[in-house]
Short mmCIF file of N, CA and C and ligand atoms in Angstrom, two decimals:
data_model
loop_
_atom_site.label_atom_id
_atom_site.label_comp_id
_atom_site.label_asym_id
_atom_site.label_seq_id
_atom_site.Cartn_x
_atom_site.Cartn_y
_atom_site.Cartn_z
N MET M 1 130.76 80.55 98.76
CA MET M 1 129.66 79.94 99.94
C MET M 1 128.18 80.61 99.62
N ALA M 2 127.61 79.61 99.75
CA ALA M 2 125.58 80.09 99.89
C ALA M 2 125.20 81.17 100.97
N LYS M 3 124.53 81.99 100.63
CA LYS M 3 124.43 82.84 102.03
C LYS M 3 122.94 82.60 102.77
N LEU M 4 122.86 82.60 103.57
CA LEU M 4 121.59 82.49 104.44
C LEU M 4 121.26 83.77 105.70
N LEU M 5 120.15 83.98 105.27
CA LEU M 5 119.92 85.49 106.60
C LEU M 5 119.17 85.34 107.78
N ILE M 6 119.32 85.43 108.71
CA ILE M 6 119.00 85.58 110.29
C ILE M 6 118.24 87.22 109.99
N LEU M 7 116.96 86.88 110.25
CA LEU M 7 116.13 88.37 110.69
C LEU M 7 115.23 88.02 111.99
N ASN M 8 115.11 89.29 112.50
CA ASN M 8 114.53 88.96 113.88
C ASN M 8 113.95 90.41 114.29
N GLY M 9 112.63 90.45 114.43
CA GLY M 9 111.76 91.49 114.48
C GLY M 9 112.25 92.21 116.06
N PRO M 10 110.80 92.86 116.21
CA PRO M 10 111.07 93.91 117.19
C PRO M 10 111.28 93.67 118.77
N ASN M 11 112.05 94.01 119.39
CA ASN M 11 112.47 93.76 120.62
C ASN M 11 113.12 93.02 121.31
N LEU M 12 113.69 91.79 119.93
CA LEU M 12 114.66 90.95 120.27
C LEU M 12 115.83 91.56 120.38
N ASN M 13 116.29 92.99 120.22
CA ASN M 13 117.65 93.49 120.43
C ASN M 13 117.60 93.67 121.77
N LEU M 14 116.46 92.98 122.78
CA LEU M 14 116.22 93.10 124.33
C LEU M 14 116.98 91.49 124.93
N LEU M 15 116.75 91.07 124.16
CA LEU M 15 117.17 89.71 124.66
C LEU M 15 118.32 89.92 125.71
N GLY M 16 117.86 88.76 126.49
CA GLY M 16 118.61 88.78 127.47
C GLY M 16 118.47 89.64 129.20
N GLN M 17 117.52 90.27 129.19
CA GLN M 17 117.06 91.71 129.57
C GLN M 17 115.60 91.70 129.82
N ARG M 18 115.57 91.15 128.90
CA ARG M 18 113.27 91.55 128.42
C ARG M 18 112.63 90.09 128.81
N GLU M 19 112.38 89.94 129.79
CA GLU M 19 111.03 89.11 130.37
C GLU M 19 112.11 87.81 130.43
N GLN M 20 113.14 87.66 131.18
CA GLN M 20 113.78 86.56 131.16
C GLN M 20 113.33 85.29 131.62
N GLN M 21 112.35 85.07 132.59
CA GLN M 21 111.83 83.98 132.64
C GLN M 21 110.96 83.28 131.08
N ILE M 22 110.72 84.35 130.26
CA ILE M 22 110.32 83.85 129.26
C ILE M 22 111.23 83.42 127.73
N TYR M 23 112.37 84.78 127.49
CA TYR M 23 112.80 84.34 126.82
C TYR M 23 114.24 84.39 126.91
N GLY M 24 114.68 84.03 128.66
CA GLY M 24 115.90 83.56 128.78
C GLY M 24 117.04 84.58 128.95
N THR M 25 118.04 84.52 128.98
CA THR M 25 119.26 85.26 129.70
C THR M 25 120.14 85.17 128.63
N LYS M 26 120.50 84.92 127.02
CA LYS M 26 121.28 84.86 126.48
C LYS M 26 120.71 86.21 125.67
N SER M 27 121.87 87.06 125.19
CA SER M 27 121.54 88.28 124.57
C SER M 27 121.90 87.85 122.66
N LEU M 28 121.22 88.80 122.00
CA LEU M 28 121.03 88.43 120.94
C LEU M 28 122.14 88.34 120.19
N HIS M 29 123.37 89.08 120.48
CA HIS M 29 124.60 89.15 119.76
C HIS M 29 124.78 87.68 119.71
N ASP M 30 125.09 87.31 121.62
CA ASP M 30 125.11 86.06 121.48
C ASP M 30 124.73 84.65 120.78
N ILE M 31 123.31 84.80 120.96
CA ILE M 31 122.55 83.99 119.70
C ILE M 31 123.30 83.80 118.24
N ILE M 32 123.77 85.25 118.02
CA ILE M 32 123.85 85.02 116.11
C ILE M 32 125.26 84.57 116.21
N VAL M 33 126.18 85.21 117.16
CA VAL M 33 127.73 84.20 117.20
C VAL M 33 127.57 82.79 116.88
N GLU M 34 126.72 82.46 117.76
CA GLU M 34 126.85 80.71 117.72
C GLU M 34 125.95 80.25 116.23
N CYS M 35 125.10 81.35 115.73
CA CYS M 35 124.54 80.85 114.73
C CYS M 35 125.68 81.29 113.29
N GLN M 36 126.41 82.11 113.60
CA GLN M 36 127.33 82.10 112.61
C GLN M 36 128.77 80.96 112.41
N GLN M 37 128.93 80.59 113.84
CA GLN M 37 129.76 79.36 114.13
C GLN M 37 129.08 77.92 113.43
N PHE M 38 127.96 78.12 113.49
CA PHE M 38 127.34 76.74 112.96
C PHE M 38 127.39 76.51 111.45
N GLY M 39 126.85 78.17 110.79
CA GLY M 39 126.60 78.47 109.55
C GLY M 39 128.13 77.75 108.77
N VAL M 40 129.18 78.44 109.23
CA VAL M 40 130.45 78.50 108.59
C VAL M 40 130.51 76.69 108.87
N THR M 41 130.44 76.27 109.80
CA THR M 41 131.01 74.43 109.92
C THR M 41 129.83 73.81 108.96
N CYS M 42 129.04 74.29 108.46
CA CYS M 42 127.90 74.00 107.44
C CYS M 42 128.20 74.33 106.10
N GLY M 43 129.15 75.38 105.75
CA GLY M 43 129.80 75.70 104.84
C GLY M 43 128.81 77.04 104.10
N PHE M 44 127.87 77.87 105.12
CA PHE M 44 127.17 78.98 104.98
C PHE M 44 127.67 80.10 105.54
N GLU M 45 127.98 81.47 104.87
CA GLU M 45 127.85 82.32 104.96
C GLU M 45 126.12 83.24 105.70
N LEU M 46 126.52 83.76 106.71
CA LEU M 46 125.70 84.15 107.44
C LEU M 46 125.05 85.85 107.88
N ASP M 47 124.21 86.30 107.16
CA ASP M 47 123.95 87.75 107.19
C ASP M 47 122.53 87.74 108.73
N HIS M 48 122.79 88.56 109.12
CA HIS M 48 121.86 88.88 110.36
C HIS M 48 121.42 90.53 110.51
N LEU M 49 120.00 90.04 110.51
CA LEU M 49 119.46 92.09 110.84
C LEU M 49 118.01 91.71 111.66
N GLN M 50 118.60 92.15 113.25
CA GLN M 50 117.44 93.09 113.60
C GLN M 50 116.94 94.37 113.66
N ALA M 51 115.27 94.40 113.49
CA ALA M 51 115.13 95.80 113.40
C ALA M 51 113.40 95.95 114.38
N ASN M 52 113.74 97.24 114.59
CA ASN M 52 112.00 97.56 115.14
C ASN M 52 111.47 97.80 114.71
N ALA M 53 111.65 97.89 113.03
CA ALA M 53 110.78 98.81 111.97
C ALA M 53 110.20 98.11 111.32
N GLU M 54 108.85 98.00 111.06
CA GLU M 54 108.43 96.71 109.73
C GLU M 54 109.25 97.23 108.47
N HIS M 55 109.09 98.18 108.25
CA HIS M 55 109.47 98.90 106.79
C HIS M 55 111.05 98.09 106.52
N GLN M 56 112.20 98.08 107.74
CA GLN M 56 112.95 97.65 107.42
C GLN M 56 112.90 96.40 107.16
N LEU M 57 112.28 95.47 107.83
CA LEU M 57 112.46 93.89 107.98
C LEU M 57 111.92 93.67 106.19
N ILE M 58 110.93 94.42 106.07
CA ILE M 58 110.20 94.10 104.56
C ILE M 58 111.40 94.66 103.45
N GLU M 59 112.18 95.80 103.42
CA GLU M 59 113.14 96.02 102.99
C GLU M 59 114.71 94.84 103.07
N ARG M 60 114.57 94.37 103.71
CA ARG M 60 115.91 93.48 103.62
C ARG M 60 115.22 92.01 103.20
N ILE M 61 114.11 91.70 103.26
CA ILE M 61 113.66 90.54 102.59
C ILE M 61 113.39 90.90 101.34
N HIS M 62 113.55 92.03 100.68
CA HIS M 62 113.15 92.38 99.08
C HIS M 62 114.55 92.34 98.67
N ALA M 63 115.56 92.58 99.49
CA ALA M 63 116.99 92.75 99.13
C ALA M 63 117.03 91.66 99.28
N ALA M 64 117.32 90.17 100.03
CA ALA M 64 117.35 88.96 100.06
C ALA M 64 117.00 88.16 98.92
N GLY M 65 115.82 88.51 98.12
CA GLY M 65 115.41 88.14 96.99
C GLY M 65 116.09 88.85 95.87
N VAL M 66 117.37 89.35 95.82
CA VAL M 66 117.72 89.38 94.70
C VAL M 66 119.43 89.61 95.12
N ASP M 67 119.93 89.30 96.21
CA ASP M 67 121.10 89.22 96.48
C ASP M 67 121.95 87.82 96.86
N ALA M 68 121.24 86.97 95.96
CA ALA M 68 121.47 85.56 96.08
C ALA M 68 121.66 84.91 97.37
N THR M 69 120.93 85.16 98.44
CA THR M 69 120.24 84.67 99.64
C THR M 69 119.58 83.40 99.38
N SER M 70 120.34 82.08 100.04
CA SER M 70 119.29 80.78 99.54
C SER M 70 117.94 81.04 100.72
N GLY M 71 117.89 81.10 101.97
CA GLY M 71 116.64 81.16 102.67
C GLY M 71 117.52 82.11 103.81
N LEU M 72 116.18 81.50 104.90
CA LEU M 72 115.96 82.85 105.99
C LEU M 72 115.66 81.90 107.00
N VAL M 73 116.19 82.57 108.14
CA VAL M 73 115.57 82.17 109.58
C VAL M 73 115.01 82.81 110.29
N PHE M 74 113.49 83.15 110.50
CA PHE M 74 113.13 84.74 110.50
C PHE M 74 112.51 84.67 112.06
N ASN M 75 112.42 85.38 113.05
CA ASN M 75 111.54 85.55 114.60
C ASN M 75 110.74 86.82 113.97
N PRO M 76 109.66 86.75 113.34
CA PRO M 76 109.24 88.00 113.46
C PRO M 76 108.81 88.95 114.57
N ALA M 77 108.94 88.05 115.65
CA ALA M 77 108.57 88.53 116.94
C ALA M 77 107.05 88.88 116.92
N ALA M 78 106.73 90.28 117.71
CA ALA M 78 105.38 90.90 117.31
C ALA M 78 104.48 90.81 116.39
N PHE M 79 105.17 91.29 115.12
CA PHE M 79 104.92 91.33 114.09
C PHE M 79 104.36 89.69 113.68
N THR M 80 105.12 88.32 114.33
CA THR M 80 103.91 87.58 113.93
C THR M 80 102.27 87.48 113.70
N HIS M 81 102.34 88.28 114.85
CA HIS M 81 100.53 88.24 114.92
C HIS M 81 99.90 88.99 114.68
N THR M 82 100.60 90.11 113.32
CA THR M 82 100.14 91.34 113.03
C THR M 82 100.22 91.43 111.46
N SER M 83 101.38 90.94 110.55
CA SER M 83 101.92 91.67 109.15
C SER M 83 101.37 90.91 108.41
N VAL M 84 100.70 91.40 107.82
CA VAL M 84 100.28 90.68 106.30
C VAL M 84 101.35 91.38 105.38
N ALA M 85 101.74 92.56 105.46
CA ALA M 85 103.17 93.09 104.96
C ALA M 85 104.43 92.10 104.53
N LEU M 86 104.81 91.98 105.98
CA LEU M 86 105.76 91.06 105.93
C LEU M 86 105.25 89.49 105.26
N ARG M 87 104.61 88.96 105.34
CA ARG M 87 103.76 87.59 104.71
C ARG M 87 104.42 87.84 103.31
N ASP M 88 103.75 89.20 103.05
CA ASP M 88 103.32 89.51 101.30
C ASP M 88 105.13 89.39 100.65
N ALA M 89 105.54 90.19 101.49
CA ALA M 89 107.53 90.64 101.15
C ALA M 89 107.74 89.08 101.15
N LEU M 90 107.51 87.82 101.91
CA LEU M 90 108.09 86.46 101.85
C LEU M 90 107.37 85.56 100.72
N LEU M 91 106.27 86.16 100.04
CA LEU M 91 105.58 85.60 99.56
C LEU M 91 106.16 86.18 98.05
N ALA M 92 106.11 87.43 98.16
CA ALA M 92 107.01 88.19 96.74
C ALA M 92 108.33 87.45 96.24
N VAL M 93 108.95 87.51 97.75
CA VAL M 93 110.59 86.82 97.48
C VAL M 93 110.71 85.39 96.94
N LYS M 94 109.96 84.79 97.34
CA LYS M 94 109.69 83.26 97.32
C LYS M 94 111.02 82.02 97.93
N LEU M 95 111.41 82.96 98.58
CA LEU M 95 112.77 82.21 99.39
C LEU M 95 112.24 81.32 100.43
N PRO M 96 112.52 80.44 100.45
CA PRO M 96 112.39 79.43 101.80
C PRO M 96 112.74 79.87 103.15
N PHE M 97 111.91 79.64 104.07
CA PHE M 97 112.26 80.24 105.42
C PHE M 97 111.97 79.32 106.56
N VAL M 98 112.70 79.12 107.54
CA VAL M 98 112.19 78.73 109.02
C VAL M 98 111.72 79.82 110.06
N GLU M 99 110.48 79.79 110.41
CA GLU M 99 109.87 80.55 111.21
C GLU M 99 110.25 79.99 112.59
N VAL M 100 111.22 81.05 113.56
CA VAL M 100 111.34 80.82 115.00
C VAL M 100 110.45 81.78 115.85
N HIS M 101 110.32 81.03 117.01
CA HIS M 101 110.27 81.54 118.58
C HIS M 101 110.98 81.17 119.53
N LEU M 102 111.23 81.71 120.26
CA LEU M 102 112.09 81.38 121.51
C LEU M 102 111.17 80.40 122.68
N SER M 103 109.88 81.38 122.57
CA SER M 103 108.92 80.82 123.17
C SER M 103 107.77 79.72 122.80
N GLN M 104 107.19 79.38 123.12
CA GLN M 104 105.58 78.96 122.35
C GLN M 104 104.62 79.45 122.28
N PRO M 105 104.50 80.24 121.73
CA PRO M 105 103.24 81.34 121.60
C PRO M 105 102.07 80.61 121.58
N GLN M 106 101.48 79.31 121.20
CA GLN M 106 100.76 78.45 120.88
C GLN M 106 99.76 78.50 122.28
N THR M 107 100.63 78.43 123.54
CA THR M 107 100.77 78.27 125.20
C THR M 107 100.69 79.13 125.63
N ARG M 108 100.60 80.69 124.98
CA ARG M 108 100.62 82.01 125.83
C ARG M 108 99.06 82.77 125.23
N GLU M 109 99.26 84.35 125.26
CA GLU M 109 97.66 84.66 125.40
C GLU M 109 97.14 84.09 123.70
N PRO M 110 95.76 84.39 124.09
CA PRO M 110 94.94 84.18 122.85
C PRO M 110 95.59 84.96 121.55
N PHE M 111 96.00 86.29 121.71
CA PHE M 111 96.02 87.00 120.76
C PHE M 111 97.82 86.11 119.77
N ARG M 112 98.72 85.67 120.78
CA ARG M 112 100.09 84.87 120.16
C ARG M 112 99.87 83.82 119.32
N GLN M 113 98.17 83.31 119.38
CA GLN M 113 97.95 81.98 118.98
C GLN M 113 97.88 82.18 117.50
N VAL M 114 98.04 83.42 116.66
CA VAL M 114 97.62 83.53 115.30
C VAL M 114 99.22 83.83 114.58
N SER M 115 99.21 83.09 113.90
CA SER M 115 100.60 83.61 113.32
C SER M 115 100.38 83.25 111.68
N TYR M 116 100.77 84.70 111.57
CA TYR M 116 100.56 85.11 109.64
C TYR M 116 101.82 84.48 108.93
N PHE M 117 102.52 83.71 109.52
CA PHE M 117 103.70 83.09 108.93
C PHE M 117 103.54 81.70 108.94
N SER M 118 103.13 80.82 109.72
CA SER M 118 103.50 79.26 110.01
C SER M 118 103.18 78.74 108.70
N ASP M 119 101.80 79.11 107.98
CA ASP M 119 101.16 78.44 106.92
C ASP M 119 102.37 78.60 105.30
N ILE M 120 103.01 79.51 105.60
CA ILE M 120 104.10 79.58 104.43
C ILE M 120 105.48 79.38 104.65
N ALA M 121 105.78 78.80 106.05
CA ALA M 121 107.16 78.41 106.18
C ALA M 121 107.40 77.18 105.93
N ILE M 122 108.74 77.26 105.80
CA ILE M 122 109.22 75.62 106.04
C ILE M 122 108.21 74.70 107.17
N GLY M 123 109.04 75.29 107.98
CA GLY M 123 108.27 74.29 109.79
C GLY M 123 108.72 75.91 110.22
N THR M 124 107.99 75.48 111.89
CA THR M 124 108.18 76.64 112.86
C THR M 124 108.66 75.87 114.06
N ILE M 125 109.67 76.52 114.56
CA ILE M 125 110.21 75.33 115.84
C ILE M 125 110.60 76.69 116.68
N ALA M 126 109.59 76.30 117.84
CA ALA M 126 108.89 77.44 119.15
C ALA M 126 109.32 76.87 120.27
N GLY M 127 109.55 77.29 121.33
CA GLY M 127 109.83 76.97 122.65
C GLY M 127 111.13 75.91 123.21
N PHE M 128 111.88 75.87 121.98
CA PHE M 128 113.45 75.60 122.91
C PHE M 128 114.30 77.08 122.99
N GLY M 129 114.13 78.01 123.42
CA GLY M 129 114.77 79.30 123.80
C GLY M 129 116.03 79.62 122.97
N PRO M 130 116.48 80.09 123.16
CA PRO M 130 117.76 80.29 122.39
C PRO M 130 118.87 79.46 121.41
N ASP M 131 118.31 77.96 121.99
CA ASP M 131 118.59 76.92 120.84
C ASP M 131 117.74 76.43 119.61
N GLY M 132 116.65 77.30 119.76
CA GLY M 132 115.83 77.52 118.39
C GLY M 132 115.91 77.91 117.09
N TYR M 133 117.24 78.84 117.35
CA TYR M 133 117.76 79.61 116.15
C TYR M 133 118.86 78.41 115.59
N VAL M 134 119.25 77.60 116.28
CA VAL M 134 120.89 76.55 115.29
C VAL M 134 119.62 75.52 114.80
N LEU M 135 118.59 75.20 115.71
CA LEU M 135 117.73 73.84 115.27
C LEU M 135 117.23 74.39 113.74
N SER M 136 116.75 75.80 113.74
CA SER M 136 116.11 76.53 112.81
C SER M 136 116.80 76.79 111.46
N LEU M 137 118.40 76.52 111.53
CA LEU M 137 119.35 76.98 110.74
C LEU M 137 119.65 75.38 110.12
N GLN M 138 119.88 74.49 110.84
CA GLN M 138 119.69 73.00 110.41
C GLN M 138 118.81 72.59 109.75
N ALA M 139 117.33 73.02 110.36
CA ALA M 139 116.28 72.81 109.23
C ALA M 139 116.25 73.45 108.37
N LEU M 140 117.07 74.52 107.87
CA LEU M 140 116.95 75.00 106.58
C LEU M 140 117.66 74.53 105.90
N ILE M 141 119.16 74.18 106.10
CA ILE M 141 119.95 74.18 105.65
C ILE M 141 119.67 72.06 104.89
N ASN M 142 119.28 71.33 106.09
CA ASN M 142 118.52 70.33 105.42
C ASN M 142 117.75 70.31 104.39
N HIS M 143 116.89 71.40 104.40
CA HIS M 143 115.59 71.27 103.29
C HIS M 143 116.35 71.70 101.98
N LEU M 144 117.50 73.07 102.59
CA LEU M 144 118.28 73.21 101.28
C LEU M 144 118.99 72.20 100.58
N ASP M 145 119.34 71.19 101.25
CA ASP M 145 120.32 69.96 100.61
C ASP M 145 119.67 69.01 100.26
N GLU M 146 118.31 68.81 100.38
CA GLU M 146 117.30 68.34 99.48
C GLU M 146 117.06 68.03 98.17
C1 DQA F 201 108.44 85.69 119.70
C2 DQA F 201 106.93 85.66 120.47
C3 DQA F 201 106.12 86.53 120.24
O1 DQA F 201 104.83 86.63 120.31
C4 DQA F 201 106.79 88.00 120.95
O2 DQA F 201 105.67 89.35 120.58
C5 DQA F 201 108.10 88.18 120.72
C6 DQA F 201 108.71 87.02 121.02
C7 DQA F 201 109.30 84.90 120.46
O3 DQA F 201 110.37 84.45 119.96
O4 DQA F 201 108.89 84.02 121.36
O5 DQA F 201 108.64 89.43 120.90
O6 DQA F 201 108.41 86.01 118.77
#
């Protein structure tokens, strides 16, 4: 079975508790369970990592480059707006990825309006809350099937 990876950045472990008016009430665990069910129906095995530390995300991306992962859904969270290192890791492994955000950063504070990932992603899905993860998986799978 082909493998996909869902990668979540800092503070997303607090989904369901954190700023509910922006990020909703669903936990990360529930979102990942939904994604895993969706992945299986599409014939993909799904791995997931949430990390608050940049180096852990970088190391998981490096591992994805050699463990037969076909592509990623990535919510870099606050690192979206800061991390050249994560961008470089994705460029190094050359794996296709969809950038996902629960909120729509483009309509928020000016510092959230810069993404270090949008121009190298297959595409970005933002503003659909937790549903954005399954939508991103669908987009990634369509891309891989092309
Ligand atoms: C986020 C948007 C980021 O600006 C923020 O730092 C997050 C979550 C989102 O999913 O909407 O932590 O990536």
